[in-house]
Every structure is written in C-alpha cells, then in structure tokens.
mmCIF file of C-alpha atoms in Angstrom:
data_model
loop_
_atom_site.group_PDB
_atom_site.id
_atom_site.type_symbol
_atom_site.label_atom_id
_atom_site.label_comp_id
_atom_site.label_asym_id
_atom_site.label_seq_id
_atom_site.Cartn_x
_atom_site.Cartn_y
_atom_site.Cartn_z
ATOM 1 C CA UNK A 1 0.000 0.000 0.000
ATOM 2 C CA UNK A 2 1.340 3.429 -0.996
ATOM 3 C CA UNK A 3 0.922 6.443 1.263
ATOM 4 C CA UNK A 4 1.216 9.743 -0.590
ATOM 5 C CA UNK A 5 0.450 13.430 -0.152
ATOM 6 C CA UNK A 6 -2.045 14.715 -2.702
ATOM 7 C CA UNK A 7 -4.069 17.803 -3.583
ATOM 8 C CA UNK A 8 -7.726 16.744 -3.660
ATOM 9 C CA UNK A 9 -8.762 19.919 -5.511
ATOM 10 C CA UNK A 10 -7.172 22.979 -7.097
ATOM 11 C CA UNK A 11 -5.205 25.231 -4.767
ATOM 12 C CA UNK A 12 -5.863 23.068 -1.720
ATOM 13 C CA UNK A 13 -3.388 21.905 0.883
ATOM 14 C CA UNK A 14 -2.109 18.383 0.441
ATOM 15 C CA UNK A 15 -3.676 15.526 2.388
ATOM 16 C CA UNK A 16 -2.649 11.918 2.823
ATOM 17 C CA UNK A 17 -3.834 9.484 0.179
ATOM 18 C CA UNK A 18 -3.520 5.685 0.223
ATOM 19 C CA UNK A 19 -3.694 3.504 -2.870
ATOM 20 C CA UNK A 20 -2.444 0.205 -4.223
ATOM 21 C CA UNK A 21 0.234 0.270 -6.890
ATOM 22 C CA UNK A 22 -0.597 -1.498 -10.156
ATOM 23 C CA UNK A 23 1.190 -4.814 -10.806
ATOM 24 C CA UNK A 24 4.844 -4.390 -11.658
ATOM 25 C CA UNK A 25 5.343 -4.589 -15.427
ATOM 26 C CA UNK A 26 8.333 -6.502 -16.879
ATOM 27 C CA UNK A 27 10.468 -3.362 -17.393
ATOM 28 C CA UNK A 28 9.357 -1.552 -14.224
ATOM 29 C CA UNK A 29 10.999 -1.097 -10.863
ATOM 30 C CA UNK A 30 9.445 -0.163 -7.552
ATOM 31 C CA UNK A 31 11.294 2.576 -5.681
ATOM 32 C CA UNK A 32 11.107 3.130 -1.948
ATOM 33 C CA UNK A 33 11.304 6.914 -1.887
ATOM 34 C CA UNK A 34 13.692 8.579 0.556
ATOM 35 C CA UNK A 35 13.812 12.134 -0.850
ATOM 36 C CA UNK A 36 11.771 14.237 -3.238
ATOM 37 C CA UNK A 37 12.354 17.796 -4.380
ATOM 38 C CA UNK A 38 9.657 20.453 -4.680
ATOM 39 C CA UNK A 39 9.683 23.159 -7.330
ATOM 40 C CA UNK A 40 7.443 25.726 -8.957
ATOM 41 C CA UNK A 41 6.203 23.145 -11.479
ATOM 42 C CA UNK A 42 4.625 21.271 -8.585
ATOM 43 C CA UNK A 43 2.826 24.455 -7.543
ATOM 44 C CA UNK A 44 1.438 24.865 -11.066
ATOM 45 C CA UNK A 45 0.128 21.288 -10.963
ATOM 46 C CA UNK A 46 -1.392 21.695 -7.497
ATOM 47 C CA UNK A 47 -3.103 24.914 -8.590
ATOM 48 C CA UNK A 48 -4.333 23.537 -11.933
ATOM 49 C CA UNK A 49 -2.505 26.129 -14.030
ATOM 50 C CA UNK A 50 -1.592 23.627 -16.755
ATOM 51 C CA UNK A 51 -5.088 22.482 -17.712
ATOM 52 C CA UNK A 52 -5.599 18.743 -18.010
ATOM 53 C CA UNK A 53 -2.036 18.039 -16.828
ATOM 54 C CA UNK A 54 -3.518 18.116 -13.311
ATOM 55 C CA UNK A 55 -5.735 15.164 -12.429
ATOM 56 C CA UNK A 56 -7.060 15.208 -8.875
ATOM 57 C CA UNK A 57 -6.114 13.784 -6.497
ATOM 58 C CA UNK A 58 -2.811 15.221 -7.736
ATOM 59 C CA UNK A 59 0.341 13.573 -6.338
ATOM 60 C CA UNK A 60 3.307 15.747 -7.302
ATOM 61 C CA UNK A 61 7.043 15.204 -7.063
ATOM 62 C CA UNK A 62 9.434 14.738 -10.001
ATOM 63 C CA UNK A 63 12.861 15.028 -8.357
ATOM 64 C CA UNK A 64 12.778 11.616 -6.735
ATOM 65 C CA UNK A 65 15.526 9.713 -4.929
ATOM 66 C CA UNK A 66 15.099 6.292 -3.363
ATOM 67 C CA UNK A 67 16.173 2.680 -3.319
ATOM 68 C CA UNK A 68 14.931 -0.075 -5.582
ATOM 69 C CA UNK A 69 12.608 -2.354 -3.622
ATOM 70 C CA UNK A 70 11.317 -4.598 -6.438
ATOM 71 C CA UNK A 71 12.220 -5.264 -10.071
ATOM 72 C CA UNK A 72 10.260 -6.517 -13.073
ATOM 73 C CA UNK A 73 11.327 -9.717 -14.780
ATOM 74 C CA UNK A 74 13.003 -7.956 -17.746
ATOM 75 C CA UNK A 75 14.877 -5.252 -15.842
ATOM 76 C CA UNK A 76 18.608 -5.125 -16.566
ATOM 77 C CA UNK A 77 21.410 -3.059 -15.079
ATOM 78 C CA UNK A 78 19.671 -2.217 -11.815
ATOM 79 C CA UNK A 79 19.603 -4.165 -8.556
ATOM 80 C CA UNK A 80 17.593 -4.355 -5.378
ATOM 81 C CA UNK A 81 18.688 -1.786 -2.814
ATOM 82 C CA UNK A 82 20.429 0.427 -5.368
ATOM 83 C CA UNK A 83 20.103 4.187 -4.873
ATOM 84 C CA UNK A 84 18.472 5.747 -7.905
ATOM 85 C CA UNK A 85 16.638 8.838 -9.111
ATOM 86 C CA UNK A 86 13.726 9.764 -11.365
ATOM 87 C CA UNK A 87 13.237 13.145 -13.058
ATOM 88 C CA UNK A 88 10.468 14.922 -14.968
ATOM 89 C CA UNK A 89 9.449 11.939 -17.107
ATOM 90 C CA UNK A 90 9.042 8.258 -16.318
ATOM 91 C CA UNK A 91 8.668 6.653 -19.763
ATOM 92 C CA UNK A 92 8.843 7.196 -23.534
ATOM 93 C CA UNK A 93 8.531 4.989 -26.614
ATOM 94 C CA UNK A 94 12.318 4.745 -27.275
ATOM 95 C CA UNK A 95 11.546 4.122 -30.961
ATOM 96 C CA UNK A 96 10.559 7.494 -32.489
ATOM 97 C CA UNK A 97 12.974 9.881 -34.218
ATOM 98 C CA UNK A 98 13.426 11.953 -31.062
ATOM 99 C CA UNK A 99 14.095 8.996 -28.766
ATOM 100 C CA UNK A 100 16.600 7.631 -31.282
ATOM 101 C CA UNK A 101 18.396 10.996 -31.184
ATOM 102 C CA UNK A 102 18.615 10.847 -27.389
ATOM 103 C CA UNK A 103 15.926 13.520 -27.042
ATOM 104 C CA UNK A 104 13.393 11.444 -25.152
ATOM 105 C CA UNK A 105 11.895 14.603 -23.670
ATOM 106 C CA UNK A 106 10.356 15.332 -27.099
ATOM 107 C CA UNK A 107 8.806 11.896 -27.588
ATOM 108 C CA UNK A 108 5.112 12.169 -28.606
ATOM 109 C CA UNK A 109 4.425 9.233 -26.264
ATOM 110 C CA UNK A 110 6.261 10.778 -23.319
ATOM 111 C CA UNK A 111 4.783 9.979 -19.902
ATOM 112 C CA UNK A 112 5.652 12.611 -17.330
ATOM 113 C CA UNK A 113 6.339 11.555 -13.768
ATOM 114 C CA UNK A 114 3.454 13.360 -12.089
ATOM 115 C CA UNK A 115 1.034 14.754 -14.676
ATOM 116 C CA UNK A 116 -2.121 13.448 -16.383
ATOM 117 C CA UNK A 117 -2.959 11.115 -13.533
ATOM 118 C CA UNK A 118 0.506 9.691 -12.900
ATOM 119 C CA UNK A 119 1.441 9.645 -9.212
ATOM 120 C CA UNK A 120 4.794 11.220 -8.410
ATOM 121 C CA UNK A 121 7.344 11.023 -5.649
ATOM 122 C CA UNK A 122 5.605 12.708 -2.705
ATOM 123 C CA UNK A 123 4.957 9.195 -1.431
ATOM 124 C CA UNK A 124 6.720 6.308 0.225
ATOM 125 C CA UNK A 125 6.779 4.189 -2.966
ATOM 126 C CA UNK A 126 6.466 4.710 -6.709
ATOM 127 C CA UNK A 127 6.730 2.628 -9.892
ATOM 128 C CA UNK A 128 8.769 3.683 -12.914
ATOM 129 C CA UNK A 129 10.033 2.308 -16.222
ATOM 130 C CA UNK A 130 13.530 1.103 -15.294
ATOM 131 C CA UNK A 131 15.010 2.697 -18.431
ATOM 132 C CA UNK A 132 14.197 6.107 -16.955
ATOM 133 C CA UNK A 133 15.727 5.403 -13.564
ATOM 134 C CA UNK A 134 19.244 6.715 -12.965
ATOM 135 C CA UNK A 135 21.943 5.468 -10.564
ATOM 136 C CA UNK A 136 23.099 8.206 -8.197
ATOM 137 C CA UNK A 137 26.878 8.755 -7.929
ATOM 138 C CA UNK A 138 28.204 7.982 -4.474
ATOM 139 C CA UNK A 139 29.751 11.460 -4.203
ATOM 140 C CA UNK A 140 26.289 13.052 -4.151
ATOM 141 C CA UNK A 141 24.086 13.017 -1.072
ATOM 142 C CA UNK A 142 20.439 12.245 -1.747
ATOM 143 C CA UNK A 143 19.419 15.772 -0.709
ATOM 144 C CA UNK A 144 21.809 17.236 -3.256
ATOM 145 C CA UNK A 145 21.003 14.764 -6.004
ATOM 146 C CA UNK A 146 17.226 15.332 -6.015
ATOM 147 C CA UNK A 147 17.190 18.908 -7.428
ATOM 148 C CA UNK A 148 19.717 17.955 -10.109
ATOM 149 C CA UNK A 149 17.136 15.658 -11.751
ATOM 150 C CA UNK A 150 15.039 18.586 -12.991
ATOM 151 C CA UNK A 151 16.440 22.019 -12.130
ATOM 152 C CA UNK A 152 20.030 20.856 -12.483
ATOM 153 C CA UNK A 153 19.689 19.072 -15.800
ATOM 154 C CA UNK A 154 17.688 21.960 -17.275
ATOM 155 C CA UNK A 155 20.407 24.570 -16.762
ATOM 156 C CA UNK A 156 23.379 22.239 -17.231
ATOM 157 C CA UNK A 157 22.082 20.961 -20.564
ATOM 158 C CA UNK A 158 21.507 24.500 -21.818
ATOM 159 C CA UNK A 159 25.044 25.505 -20.843
ATOM 160 C CA UNK A 160 26.597 22.296 -22.181
ATOM 161 C CA UNK A 161 25.082 22.838 -25.627
ATOM 162 C CA UNK A 162 26.071 26.478 -26.029
ATOM 163 C CA UNK A 163 29.089 27.437 -23.928
ATOM 164 C CA UNK A 164 32.815 26.811 -23.912
ATOM 165 C CA UNK A 165 35.589 27.648 -21.447
ATOM 166 C CA UNK A 166 36.453 31.349 -21.244
ATOM 167 C CA UNK A 167 33.092 32.470 -22.615
ATOM 168 C CA UNK A 168 31.452 35.418 -20.878
ATOM 169 C CA UNK A 169 28.166 34.088 -19.487
ATOM 170 C CA UNK A 170 25.386 35.974 -17.716
ATOM 171 C CA UNK A 171 22.858 34.314 -15.422
ATOM 172 C CA UNK A 172 19.607 36.234 -14.905
ATOM 173 C CA UNK A 173 18.064 35.401 -11.533
ATOM 174 C CA UNK A 174 19.784 33.862 -8.516
ATOM 175 C CA UNK A 175 17.173 31.389 -7.302
ATOM 176 C CA UNK A 176 16.350 27.713 -7.553
ATOM 177 C CA UNK A 177 17.592 27.455 -11.147
ATOM 178 C CA UNK A 178 20.006 30.360 -11.161
ATOM 179 C CA UNK A 179 22.126 29.327 -8.197
ATOM 180 C CA UNK A 180 22.785 26.034 -9.989
ATOM 181 C CA UNK A 181 23.435 27.731 -13.327
ATOM 182 C CA UNK A 182 26.111 29.956 -11.754
ATOM 183 C CA UNK A 183 27.879 26.878 -10.417
ATOM 184 C CA UNK A 184 27.648 24.851 -13.627
ATOM 185 C CA UNK A 185 28.823 27.764 -15.783
ATOM 186 C CA UNK A 186 31.727 28.515 -13.483
ATOM 187 C CA UNK A 187 32.790 24.881 -13.291
ATOM 188 C CA UNK A 188 32.702 24.747 -17.103
ATOM 189 C CA UNK A 189 35.369 27.452 -17.137
ATOM 190 C CA UNK A 190 33.106 30.353 -18.088
ATOM 191 C CA UNK A 191 33.443 33.872 -16.726
ATOM 192 C CA UNK A 192 30.136 34.302 -14.945
ATOM 193 C CA UNK A 193 28.218 37.520 -14.352
ATOM 194 C CA UNK A 194 25.228 37.243 -12.024
ATOM 195 C CA UNK A 195 22.345 39.509 -13.116
ATOM 196 C CA UNK A 196 19.711 40.189 -10.477
ATOM 197 C CA UNK A 197 17.611 43.006 -9.067
ATOM 198 C CA UNK A 198 18.007 41.502 -5.571
ATOM 199 C CA UNK A 199 21.124 43.175 -4.200
ATOM 200 C CA UNK A 200 21.023 40.996 -1.079
ATOM 201 C CA UNK A 201 21.903 37.994 -3.267
ATOM 202 C CA UNK A 202 25.259 39.426 -4.312
ATOM 203 C CA UNK A 203 27.221 37.577 -1.644
ATOM 204 C CA UNK A 204 25.533 34.288 -2.540
ATOM 205 C CA UNK A 205 26.262 34.786 -6.233
ATOM 206 C CA UNK A 206 29.940 35.432 -5.612
ATOM 207 C CA UNK A 207 30.174 32.486 -3.224
ATOM 208 C CA UNK A 208 28.599 30.249 -5.870
ATOM 209 C CA UNK A 209 31.282 31.216 -8.380
ATOM 210 C CA UNK A 210 30.211 34.406 -10.160
ATOM 211 C CA UNK A 211 33.045 36.811 -10.907
ATOM 212 C CA UNK A 212 30.776 39.835 -11.002
ATOM 213 C CA UNK A 213 27.329 40.877 -9.768
ATOM 214 C CA UNK A 214 25.192 43.395 -11.643
ATOM 215 C CA UNK A 215 22.107 44.921 -10.035
ATOM 216 C CA UNK A 216 19.509 45.051 -12.824
ATOM 217 C CA UNK A 217 17.666 47.859 -11.032
ATOM 218 C CA UNK A 218 20.718 50.130 -11.403
ATOM 219 C CA UNK A 219 21.097 51.519 -14.960
ATOM 220 C CA UNK A 220 24.679 52.628 -14.345
ATOM 221 C CA UNK A 221 25.715 49.075 -13.419
ATOM 222 C CA UNK A 222 23.899 47.634 -16.433
ATOM 223 C CA UNK A 223 25.715 49.993 -18.819
ATOM 224 C CA UNK A 224 29.028 48.597 -17.607
ATOM 225 C CA UNK A 225 28.246 45.253 -19.204
ATOM 226 C CA UNK A 226 26.971 46.515 -22.574
ATOM 227 C CA UNK A 227 28.267 44.280 -25.379
ATOM 228 C CA UNK A 228 30.142 42.193 -22.785
ATOM 229 C CA UNK A 229 28.437 38.781 -22.695
ATOM 230 C CA UNK A 230 28.479 35.891 -25.176
ATOM 231 C CA UNK A 231 25.556 33.998 -23.665
ATOM 232 C CA UNK A 232 22.818 34.915 -21.196
ATOM 233 C CA UNK A 233 20.722 32.249 -19.464
ATOM 234 C CA UNK A 234 17.453 33.549 -18.022
ATOM 235 C CA UNK A 235 16.439 31.474 -15.007
ATOM 236 C CA UNK A 236 13.945 33.922 -13.521
ATOM 237 C CA UNK A 237 10.195 33.834 -14.205
ATOM 238 C CA UNK A 238 9.610 37.548 -13.657
ATOM 239 C CA UNK A 239 9.577 40.326 -16.242
ATOM 240 C CA UNK A 240 12.858 42.099 -16.939
ATOM 241 C CA UNK A 241 13.985 45.133 -18.902
ATOM 242 C CA UNK A 242 14.634 42.994 -21.981
ATOM 243 C CA UNK A 243 16.173 45.740 -24.153
ATOM 244 C CA UNK A 244 18.763 46.224 -21.409
ATOM 245 C CA UNK A 245 19.437 42.470 -21.259
ATOM 246 C CA UNK A 246 19.757 42.270 -25.055
ATOM 247 C CA UNK A 247 22.136 45.237 -24.976
ATOM 248 C CA UNK A 248 24.527 43.174 -22.821
ATOM 249 C CA UNK A 249 25.109 40.606 -25.575
ATOM 250 C CA UNK A 250 28.089 40.748 -27.858
ATOM 251 C CA UNK A 251 27.675 40.168 -31.623
ATOM 252 C CA UNK A 252 26.512 36.599 -32.354
ATOM 253 C CA UNK A 253 25.446 36.212 -28.725
ATOM 254 C CA UNK A 254 22.579 34.068 -27.475
ATOM 255 C CA UNK A 255 19.759 34.679 -25.026
ATOM 256 C CA UNK A 256 18.363 31.424 -23.615
ATOM 257 C CA UNK A 257 15.232 31.076 -21.470
ATOM 258 C CA UNK A 258 15.148 28.390 -18.779
ATOM 259 C CA UNK A 259 12.660 30.298 -16.642
ATOM 260 C CA UNK A 260 9.158 31.135 -17.861
ATOM 261 C CA UNK A 261 8.555 34.900 -17.630
ATOM 262 C CA UNK A 262 5.418 36.626 -18.954
ATOM 263 C CA UNK A 263 5.167 37.003 -22.758
ATOM 264 C CA UNK A 264 8.102 38.945 -24.175
ATOM 265 C CA UNK A 265 8.461 41.259 -27.189
ATOM 266 C CA UNK A 266 11.847 41.911 -28.764
ATOM 267 C CA UNK A 267 13.126 44.507 -31.217
ATOM 268 C CA UNK A 268 14.146 42.174 -34.033
ATOM 269 C CA UNK A 269 15.876 44.908 -36.019
ATOM 270 C CA UNK A 270 18.295 45.690 -33.178
ATOM 271 C CA UNK A 271 18.944 41.977 -32.718
ATOM 272 C CA UNK A 272 19.692 41.548 -36.424
ATOM 273 C CA UNK A 273 22.284 44.289 -36.193
ATOM 274 C CA UNK A 274 24.328 42.071 -33.857
ATOM 275 C CA UNK A 275 23.145 38.704 -35.299
ATOM 276 C CA UNK A 276 21.712 37.645 -31.946
ATOM 277 C CA UNK A 277 19.808 34.413 -31.249
ATOM 278 C CA UNK A 278 17.010 33.529 -28.849
ATOM 279 C CA UNK A 279 16.484 29.963 -27.660
ATOM 280 C CA UNK A 280 14.973 27.979 -24.780
ATOM 281 C CA UNK A 281 16.021 25.195 -22.412
ATOM 282 C CA UNK A 282 14.202 22.074 -21.233
ATOM 283 C CA UNK A 283 14.889 19.064 -19.045
ATOM 284 C CA UNK A 284 17.104 17.176 -21.499
ATOM 285 C CA UNK A 285 17.266 13.526 -22.457
ATOM 286 C CA UNK A 286 18.421 10.500 -20.499
ATOM 287 C CA UNK A 287 22.060 11.021 -21.490
ATOM 288 C CA UNK A 288 21.819 14.645 -20.346
ATOM 289 C CA UNK A 289 20.580 13.541 -16.917
ATOM 290 C CA UNK A 290 23.490 11.124 -16.505
ATOM 291 C CA UNK A 291 25.941 13.802 -17.685
ATOM 292 C CA UNK A 292 24.515 16.289 -15.178
ATOM 293 C CA UNK A 293 24.800 13.865 -12.261
ATOM 294 C CA UNK A 294 28.333 12.855 -13.218
ATOM 295 C CA UNK A 295 29.479 16.450 -13.767
ATOM 296 C CA UNK A 296 28.019 17.619 -10.454
ATOM 297 C CA UNK A 297 29.568 14.704 -8.588
ATOM 298 C CA UNK A 298 33.006 15.196 -10.112
ATOM 299 C CA UNK A 299 33.160 18.997 -10.112
ATOM 300 C CA UNK A 300 31.522 19.783 -6.780
ATOM 301 C CA UNK A 301 28.267 21.361 -7.965
ATOM 302 C CA UNK A 302 25.851 21.190 -5.029
ATOM 303 C CA UNK A 303 22.359 22.643 -4.697
ATOM 304 C CA UNK A 304 21.699 24.783 -1.656
ATOM 305 C CA UNK A 305 18.880 22.890 0.019
ATOM 306 C CA UNK A 306 16.294 23.327 2.739
ATOM 307 C CA UNK A 307 14.837 20.024 3.884
ATOM 308 C CA UNK A 308 11.563 19.028 5.560
ATOM 309 C CA UNK A 309 10.052 15.680 6.583
ATOM 310 C CA UNK A 310 7.366 14.626 4.114
ATOM 311 C CA UNK A 311 4.622 15.115 6.696
ATOM 312 C CA UNK A 312 5.550 18.827 6.725
ATOM 313 C CA UNK A 313 5.055 19.167 2.962
ATOM 314 C CA UNK A 314 2.386 21.869 3.312
ATOM 315 C CA UNK A 315 4.767 24.009 5.349
ATOM 316 C CA UNK A 316 7.397 23.592 2.616
ATOM 317 C CA UNK A 317 4.856 24.540 -0.051
ATOM 318 C CA UNK A 318 3.896 27.692 1.845
ATOM 319 C CA UNK A 319 7.545 28.724 2.034
ATOM 320 C CA UNK A 320 8.020 27.977 -1.650
ATOM 321 C CA UNK A 321 5.005 30.103 -2.579
ATOM 322 C CA UNK A 322 6.420 33.019 -0.586
ATOM 323 C CA UNK A 323 9.843 32.724 -2.203
ATOM 324 C CA UNK A 324 11.474 31.919 1.116
ATOM 325 C CA UNK A 325 13.258 28.692 0.171
ATOM 326 C CA UNK A 326 17.019 29.080 0.000
ATOM 327 C CA UNK A 327 17.297 27.740 -2.753
ATOM 328 C CA UNK A 328 15.751 24.270 -3.312
ATOM 329 C CA UNK A 329 13.153 22.462 -1.206
ATOM 330 C CA UNK A 330 13.608 18.737 -0.579
ATOM 331 C CA UNK A 331 11.300 16.444 1.372
ATOM 332 C CA UNK A 332 12.677 13.392 3.138
ATOM 333 C CA UNK A 333 10.602 10.317 3.882
ATOM 334 C CA UNK A 334 10.638 8.390 7.126
ATOM 335 C CA UNK A 335 13.374 8.330 9.747
ATOM 336 C CA UNK A 336 16.230 7.905 7.281
ATOM 337 C CA UNK A 337 17.168 11.494 6.430
ATOM 338 C CA UNK A 338 19.963 10.698 3.998
ATOM 339 C CA UNK A 339 20.589 6.988 3.496
ATOM 340 C CA UNK A 340 24.093 5.544 3.486
ATOM 341 C CA UNK A 341 25.589 5.635 0.028
#
C-alpha cells in the first residue's frame, strides 16, 4: 500500500492518500522513496494552471531519490537496494525519431512523472520504467542529487550545448535554477556575471562562483556590461527590462530562457544588427541527466537545500510560494534522512 500526499482539488493543501500500486510490469521497478524535491512546477500542478495536466487527487514530485525495492522480470542493469533517481518523465517509446536521437523529452508518447494522472514522488513508494531510472553517484548526497534531476539538468544541458571555457556568461536570476546555473557555468570554465535586481543575493552569487554581480535595477551598473556577454541564461520567471538584457550581448550572442517569464516582445531589427539568437532550455534527455549527475559529482556542484520531513510538505509549499526557500526544497521520507551511500 502506498501512502502519498495529494491535492484533492485545485489550490488546496495536500492531504494523505492511500492507494495500491498497479502490478509491476516486466520493465518496471518499484522505488522506496527517501527524498523528493519540490519546485514551482509542482505548484502549477497543485493549482491547476496547466489544464488537463492536473488530475485530482494530484500527487506531485518529479525530483525523486530512493532505493529499488522490487524489479520486473526484464529489468537489466539495476539491482535491489540500489540508490536511484527519477526526473520529470518516467517513460517514452524509445523508438521514435526523437528517442533515437537521445531527445526522449520530445517523444510524442512521453509519460511525465506526475502529470495526467501519474502519481509522483511525494509518497513512500512509486513505480517507474527502469530505463528512466538513474543510478546516483556515491559522491552526491540524496538531498543534493534530487534537485539535479530537474532544475540541475535543465540549466546544465543549456550551458553544455552552447558554452565553452572562457566564454562570458550571464545568469539572470539567482534562485532555484540560477544558483545552480552559476555553479555549472563557473565549473565549465566560463566567466560568470550574475544579473539580479536583488542586491542581497550578491554575496551568494559570488560564493557560488560568479566573478561579477550586476544589479539590474541600477542603470549605471547595467551599462558597464553593454556588449560584454556571449551567452545569457534567463532562469527567472519575472519580467525584466529585456532591451537592457539584449544590450549586454556581444555580436553573435545568445539569449536562452530556462525560466518562464510573462510574454516577451523583442526589437528584431536591433537583434539583427548584432546577429543575436534567442532559444529555450528544457529538461534534457536521459544522457543529459546522466551527464549532469556525473558532472556535479566530479566537479563539486551542489544545490543549496532546505529540507523538511514529508509530513511537513504543506509548510514547505507555503515557504516555496512566498519565495522563502534558499534555494531548493527537498522532502525526506521516514526516519532515514539521507541513506548511506
């Protein structure tokens, strides 16, 4: 019997929900959950902002860490008791053009971990296709590994595809995504400028590896980085002075959105003058997840985490809604706070 925390209706606090898992399919594993991250996507699902993606009772949680407690008859490469993780999606066809390219996140048959009626990781157990379950490097604690499975892979994959050592990189927003992006960019050998209107985050940004902090609310500071950056990754979901941000890019520079701000309008003519590009980031494929975990383990990238027992999930959600989590929220299940690795 599974015990989970679920929203019974839109915008309601989570309550306990018990249900029986379906029979284990040949390629499935059962995971005894020990940790599960919370992020803004979970809030959107709880509140019903994404239409039919929310099916109530809604069990969220897509940054899941646990240990394998049962395996299907055709599972290979995973063993009972192994520490593993699950990210935004739990299955795909593995046969379409996108899956064959290693872009499983674009599969038309993609099954997300906790949308459209699938029950996520805010529970003591969950089932998942074993081919979308990832071993966790021993160098990473479970608390640190959980946020890497969604927030971490999103920003790391964007940086991996577009940056090289010695590039000048700007990170807009020092929050749940941004604090990871600063670390990944710095560890990739980039010269990182943190761009934020929250002056109190300057010390954090520099501690995380930024070489410079620019207060976006100060025009004089912004002018100092005109035509100075090769690549800007937007991790914030709030509106910015986009002409000012665009003005910071050097010729042939790129502006990439990992956060989801309100609709944006750009002056295409001014962008053409410098041959600028706009692109977006997403959660990446299976190989990207493994690369993110391995890179973080080897290079010392660690999320800054606040942790709560699962029974305090509503308290964690309230803090997340108020923007008071510094910087990722992780729930832990049962007495075992961070299992031996």
